[in-house]
Short mmCIF file of C-alpha atoms in Angstrom, two decimals:
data_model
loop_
_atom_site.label_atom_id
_atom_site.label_comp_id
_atom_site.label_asym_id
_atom_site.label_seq_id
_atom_site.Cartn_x
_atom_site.Cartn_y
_atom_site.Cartn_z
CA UNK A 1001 18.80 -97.60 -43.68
CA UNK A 1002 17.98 -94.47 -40.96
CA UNK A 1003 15.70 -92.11 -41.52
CA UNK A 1004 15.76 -88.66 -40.44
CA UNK A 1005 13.59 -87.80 -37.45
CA UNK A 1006 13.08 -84.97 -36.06
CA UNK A 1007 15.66 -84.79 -33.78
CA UNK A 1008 18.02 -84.94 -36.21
CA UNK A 1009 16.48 -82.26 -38.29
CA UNK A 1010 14.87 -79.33 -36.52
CA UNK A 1011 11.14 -78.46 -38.36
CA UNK A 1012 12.68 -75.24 -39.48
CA UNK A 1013 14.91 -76.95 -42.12
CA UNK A 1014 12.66 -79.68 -43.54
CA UNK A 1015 9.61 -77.92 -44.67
CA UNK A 1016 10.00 -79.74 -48.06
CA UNK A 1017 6.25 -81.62 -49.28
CA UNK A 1018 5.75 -84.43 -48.05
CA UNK A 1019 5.24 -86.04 -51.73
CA UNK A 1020 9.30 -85.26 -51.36
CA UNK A 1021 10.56 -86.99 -48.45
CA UNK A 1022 8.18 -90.01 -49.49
CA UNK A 1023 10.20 -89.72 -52.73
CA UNK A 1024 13.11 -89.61 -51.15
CA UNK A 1025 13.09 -92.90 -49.06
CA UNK A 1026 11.27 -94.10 -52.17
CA UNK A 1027 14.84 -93.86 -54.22
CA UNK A 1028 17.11 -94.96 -51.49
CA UNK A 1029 14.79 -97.95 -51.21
CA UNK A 1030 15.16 -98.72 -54.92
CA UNK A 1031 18.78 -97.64 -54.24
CA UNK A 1032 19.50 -100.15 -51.71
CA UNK A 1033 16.70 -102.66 -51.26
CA UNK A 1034 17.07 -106.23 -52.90
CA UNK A 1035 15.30 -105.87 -56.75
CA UNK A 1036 13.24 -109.49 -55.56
CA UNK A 1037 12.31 -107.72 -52.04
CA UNK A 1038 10.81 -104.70 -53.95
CA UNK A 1039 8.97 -106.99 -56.25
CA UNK A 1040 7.46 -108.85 -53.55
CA UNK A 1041 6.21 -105.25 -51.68
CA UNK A 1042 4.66 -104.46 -55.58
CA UNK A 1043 3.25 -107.38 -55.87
CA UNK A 1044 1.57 -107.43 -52.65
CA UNK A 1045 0.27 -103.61 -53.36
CA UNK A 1046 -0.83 -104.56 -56.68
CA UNK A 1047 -3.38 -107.44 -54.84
CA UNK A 1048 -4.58 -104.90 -52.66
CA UNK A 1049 -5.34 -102.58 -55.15
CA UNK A 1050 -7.28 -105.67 -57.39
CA UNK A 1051 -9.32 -105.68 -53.79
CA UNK A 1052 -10.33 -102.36 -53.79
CA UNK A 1053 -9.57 -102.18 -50.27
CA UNK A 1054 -9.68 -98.35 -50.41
CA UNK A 1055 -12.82 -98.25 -52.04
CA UNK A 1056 -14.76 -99.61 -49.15
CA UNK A 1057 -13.63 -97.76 -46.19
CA UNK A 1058 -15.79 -95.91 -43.80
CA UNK A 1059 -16.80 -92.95 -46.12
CA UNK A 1060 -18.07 -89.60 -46.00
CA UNK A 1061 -21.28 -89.12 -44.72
CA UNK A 1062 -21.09 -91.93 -42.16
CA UNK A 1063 -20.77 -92.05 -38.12
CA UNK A 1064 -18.13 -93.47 -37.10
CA UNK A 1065 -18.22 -96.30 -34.33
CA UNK A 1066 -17.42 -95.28 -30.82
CA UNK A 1067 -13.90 -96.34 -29.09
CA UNK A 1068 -11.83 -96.16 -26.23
CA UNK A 1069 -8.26 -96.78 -26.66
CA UNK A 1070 -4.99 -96.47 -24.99
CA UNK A 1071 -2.35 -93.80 -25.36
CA UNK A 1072 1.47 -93.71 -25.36
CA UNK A 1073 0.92 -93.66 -21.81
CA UNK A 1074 -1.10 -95.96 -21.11
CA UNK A 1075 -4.14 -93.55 -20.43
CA UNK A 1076 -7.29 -94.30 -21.83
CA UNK A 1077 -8.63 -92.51 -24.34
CA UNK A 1078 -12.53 -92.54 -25.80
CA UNK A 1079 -13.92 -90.82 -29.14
CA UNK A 1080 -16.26 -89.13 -27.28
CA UNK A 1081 -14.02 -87.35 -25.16
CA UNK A 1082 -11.82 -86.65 -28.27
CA UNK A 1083 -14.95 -84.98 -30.18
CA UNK A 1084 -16.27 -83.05 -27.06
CA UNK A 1085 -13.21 -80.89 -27.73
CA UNK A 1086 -13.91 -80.82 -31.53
CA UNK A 1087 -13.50 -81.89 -34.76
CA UNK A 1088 -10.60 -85.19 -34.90
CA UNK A 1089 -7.87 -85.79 -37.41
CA UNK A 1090 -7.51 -89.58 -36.93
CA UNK A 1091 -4.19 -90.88 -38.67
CA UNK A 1092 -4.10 -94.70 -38.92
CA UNK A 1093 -0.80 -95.75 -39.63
CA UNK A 1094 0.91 -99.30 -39.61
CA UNK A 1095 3.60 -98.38 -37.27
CA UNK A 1096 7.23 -96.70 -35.97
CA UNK A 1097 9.14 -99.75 -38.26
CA UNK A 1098 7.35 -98.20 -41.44
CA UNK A 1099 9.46 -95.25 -43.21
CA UNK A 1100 6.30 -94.11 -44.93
CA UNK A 1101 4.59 -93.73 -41.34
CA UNK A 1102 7.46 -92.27 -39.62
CA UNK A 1103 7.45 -89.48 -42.72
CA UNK A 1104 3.84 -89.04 -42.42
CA UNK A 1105 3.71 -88.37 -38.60
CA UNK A 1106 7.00 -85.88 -38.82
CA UNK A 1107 5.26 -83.77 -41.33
CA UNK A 1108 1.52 -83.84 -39.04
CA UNK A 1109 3.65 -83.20 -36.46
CA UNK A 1110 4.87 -79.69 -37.90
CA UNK A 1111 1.73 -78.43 -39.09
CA UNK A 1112 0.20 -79.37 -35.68
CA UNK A 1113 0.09 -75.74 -34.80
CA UNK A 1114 -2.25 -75.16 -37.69
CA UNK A 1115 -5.03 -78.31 -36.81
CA UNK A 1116 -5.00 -76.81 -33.46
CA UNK A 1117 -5.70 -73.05 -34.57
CA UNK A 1118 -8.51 -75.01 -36.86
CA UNK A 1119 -10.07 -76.22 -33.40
CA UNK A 1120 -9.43 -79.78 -34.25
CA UNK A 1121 -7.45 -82.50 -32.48
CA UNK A 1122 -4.86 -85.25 -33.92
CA UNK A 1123 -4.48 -88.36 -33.04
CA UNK A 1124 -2.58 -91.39 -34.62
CA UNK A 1125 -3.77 -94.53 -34.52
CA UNK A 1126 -2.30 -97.94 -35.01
CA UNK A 1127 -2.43 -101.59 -33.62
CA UNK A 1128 1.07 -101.48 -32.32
CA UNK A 1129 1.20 -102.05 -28.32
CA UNK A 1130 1.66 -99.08 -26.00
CA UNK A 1131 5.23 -99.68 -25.60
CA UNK A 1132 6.11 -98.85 -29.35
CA UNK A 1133 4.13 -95.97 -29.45
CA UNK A 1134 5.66 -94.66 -26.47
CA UNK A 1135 8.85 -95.54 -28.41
CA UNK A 1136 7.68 -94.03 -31.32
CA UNK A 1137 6.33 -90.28 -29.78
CA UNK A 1138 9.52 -90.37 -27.93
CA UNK A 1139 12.11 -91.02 -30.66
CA UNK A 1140 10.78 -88.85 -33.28
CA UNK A 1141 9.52 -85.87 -30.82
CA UNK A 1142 5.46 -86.31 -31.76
CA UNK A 1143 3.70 -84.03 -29.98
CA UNK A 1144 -0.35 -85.68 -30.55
CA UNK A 1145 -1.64 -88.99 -28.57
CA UNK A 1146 -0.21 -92.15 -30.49
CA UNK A 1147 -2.86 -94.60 -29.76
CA UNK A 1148 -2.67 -98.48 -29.49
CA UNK A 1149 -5.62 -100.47 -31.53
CA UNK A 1150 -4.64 -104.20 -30.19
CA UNK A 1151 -6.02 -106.41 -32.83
CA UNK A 1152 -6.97 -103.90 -35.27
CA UNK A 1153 -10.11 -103.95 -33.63
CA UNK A 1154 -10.90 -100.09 -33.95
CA UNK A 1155 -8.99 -100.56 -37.55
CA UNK A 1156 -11.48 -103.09 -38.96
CA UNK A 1157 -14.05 -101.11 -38.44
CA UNK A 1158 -12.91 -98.57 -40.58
CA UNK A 1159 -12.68 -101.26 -43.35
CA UNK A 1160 -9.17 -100.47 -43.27
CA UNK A 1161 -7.78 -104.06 -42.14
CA UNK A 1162 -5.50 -106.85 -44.02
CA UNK A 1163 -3.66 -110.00 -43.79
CA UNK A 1164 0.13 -109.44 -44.55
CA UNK A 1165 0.51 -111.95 -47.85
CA UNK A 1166 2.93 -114.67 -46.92
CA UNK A 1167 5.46 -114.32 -49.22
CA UNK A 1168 5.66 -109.89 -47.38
CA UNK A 1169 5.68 -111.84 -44.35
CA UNK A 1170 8.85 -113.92 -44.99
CA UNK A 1171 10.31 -110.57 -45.92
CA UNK A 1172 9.92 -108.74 -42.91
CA UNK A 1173 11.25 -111.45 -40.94
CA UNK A 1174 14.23 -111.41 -42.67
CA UNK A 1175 14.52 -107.53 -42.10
CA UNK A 1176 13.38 -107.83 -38.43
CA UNK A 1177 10.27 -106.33 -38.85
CA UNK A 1178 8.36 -108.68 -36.21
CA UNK A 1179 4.88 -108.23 -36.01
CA UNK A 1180 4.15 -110.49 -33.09
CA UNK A 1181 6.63 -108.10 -31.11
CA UNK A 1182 5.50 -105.01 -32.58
CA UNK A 1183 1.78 -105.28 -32.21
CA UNK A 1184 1.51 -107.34 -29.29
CA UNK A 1185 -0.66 -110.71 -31.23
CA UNK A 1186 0.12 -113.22 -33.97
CA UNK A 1187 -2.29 -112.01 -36.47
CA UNK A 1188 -0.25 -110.39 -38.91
CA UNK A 1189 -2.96 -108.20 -39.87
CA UNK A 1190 -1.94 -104.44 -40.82
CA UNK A 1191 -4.47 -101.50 -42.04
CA UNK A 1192 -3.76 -99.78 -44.90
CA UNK A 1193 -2.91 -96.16 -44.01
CA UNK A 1194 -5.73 -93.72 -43.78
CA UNK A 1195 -6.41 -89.82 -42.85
CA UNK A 1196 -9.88 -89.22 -41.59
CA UNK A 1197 -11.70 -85.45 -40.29
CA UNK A 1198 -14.51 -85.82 -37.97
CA UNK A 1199 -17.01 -83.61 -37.03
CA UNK A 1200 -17.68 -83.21 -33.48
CA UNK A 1201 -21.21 -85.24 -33.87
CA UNK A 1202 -19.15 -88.38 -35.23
CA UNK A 1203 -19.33 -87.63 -38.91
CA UNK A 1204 -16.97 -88.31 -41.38
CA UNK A 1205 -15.37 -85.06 -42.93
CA UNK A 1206 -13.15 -86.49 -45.10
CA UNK A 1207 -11.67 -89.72 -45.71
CA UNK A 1208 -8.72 -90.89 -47.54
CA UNK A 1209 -7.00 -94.05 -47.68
CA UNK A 1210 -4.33 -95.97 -50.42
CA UNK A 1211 -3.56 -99.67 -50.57
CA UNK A 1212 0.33 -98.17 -51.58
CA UNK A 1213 1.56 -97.54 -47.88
CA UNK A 1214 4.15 -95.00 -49.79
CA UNK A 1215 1.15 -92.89 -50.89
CA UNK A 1216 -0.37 -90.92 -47.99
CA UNK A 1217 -1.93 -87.12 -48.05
CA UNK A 1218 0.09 -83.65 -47.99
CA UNK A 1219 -0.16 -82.29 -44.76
CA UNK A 1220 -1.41 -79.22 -45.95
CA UNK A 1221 -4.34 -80.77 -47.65
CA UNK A 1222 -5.82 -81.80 -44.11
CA UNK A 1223 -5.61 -77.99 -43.29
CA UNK A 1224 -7.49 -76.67 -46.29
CA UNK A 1225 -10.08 -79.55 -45.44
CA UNK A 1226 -9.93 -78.37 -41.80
CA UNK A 1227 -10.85 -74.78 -43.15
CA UNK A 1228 -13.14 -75.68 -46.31
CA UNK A 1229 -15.40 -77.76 -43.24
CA UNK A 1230 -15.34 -75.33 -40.59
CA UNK A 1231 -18.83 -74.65 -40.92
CA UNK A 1232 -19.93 -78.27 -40.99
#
């Protein structure tokens, strides 16, 4: 399966929700995908949902812990210097192999514009090495930092962080999803995607995470929240 990027499709054309390109790639996995591969992603959702995982991120109200980070480019980046410019949209994603993530990203990345005119920054975040974010930015035309959280470490914080179930893990090593490769450790460990705002002080905004890495927020939510907090 290939899924558009934005080089193949200029941001002109594909203005469509992003509840409908999730969709999409939603039906051309049920389309094409193995039925017992699909059951084994459900099943692995559903026992991440029984854990509440979601529930008990870093919410609302709270500060959020300090980090420094590095970039596509290997520069390194720090939350203070982020927040000195602003308020932050942090996007923690799993990374460039995920469909979901690549969707999410190529729909921030349009309405970037918008978060800027807001006086915020974005910023992806996810525990991929350097090398596939670069890969990543490059290949789908991202125009934000993509930063690299080795170990999750930044990730676990958030209460965002979980151990791929064995029986997912046998699956993406049959579709050459290797995580070793990918993120640089042998941890298997993965954070369920999550869209935060924070205030230039190190508050939390807004916070929204799903244990169903096919769910993630419309674009144009994060805007209205941008707007709705601009007096925070």
């Amino acid at each position: 399966m290939k899924w558009r990027s934005l080089e193949e499709s200029s941001p002109e054309t594909d203005v469509r929700p992003l509840r409908d390109i999730l969709t999409e790639r939603k039906e051309l996995i049920a389309k094409y995908v193995l039925a017992e591969t699909q059951v084994v992603h459900a099943r692995a959702i559903a026992e991440l949902k029984q854990q509440r995982l979601a529930a008990n991120i870093l919410p609302v109200g709270s500060r959020i812990p300090e980090f420094q980070l590095s970039d596509h480019d290997g520069k390194n980046m720090s939350s203070s210097d982020l927040l000195s410019k602003g308020r932050l949209v942090l996007c923690f994603i799993r990374g460039r192999w995920c469909p979901f993530c690549v969707g999410q990203l190529e729909a921030m990345n349009l309405i970037l514009p918008l978060i800027e005119q807001a006086g915020a920054t974005l910023v992806a975040i996810s525990p991929q090495t350097v090398k596939q974010a670069f890969f990543m930015r490059d290949q789908h035309k991202l125009r934000f930092p993509l930063l690299s959280d080795a170990g999750n470490k930044v990730a676990r914080q958030f209460g965002l962080t979980y151990r791929v179930p064995d029986e997912q893990r046998a699956v993406y090593q049959r579709a050459f999803v290797n995580l070793p490769f990918v993120n640089g450790d042998e941890g298997w460990e993965l954070p369920i995607p999550a869209t935060y705002i924070i205030d230039r002080d190190g508050s939390v905004l807004y916070a929204s995470a799903n244990e169903d890495y096919t769910e993630r927020p419309e674009p144009e939510d994060i805007v209205r929240s941008l707007a709705n907090t601009s007096g925070a």
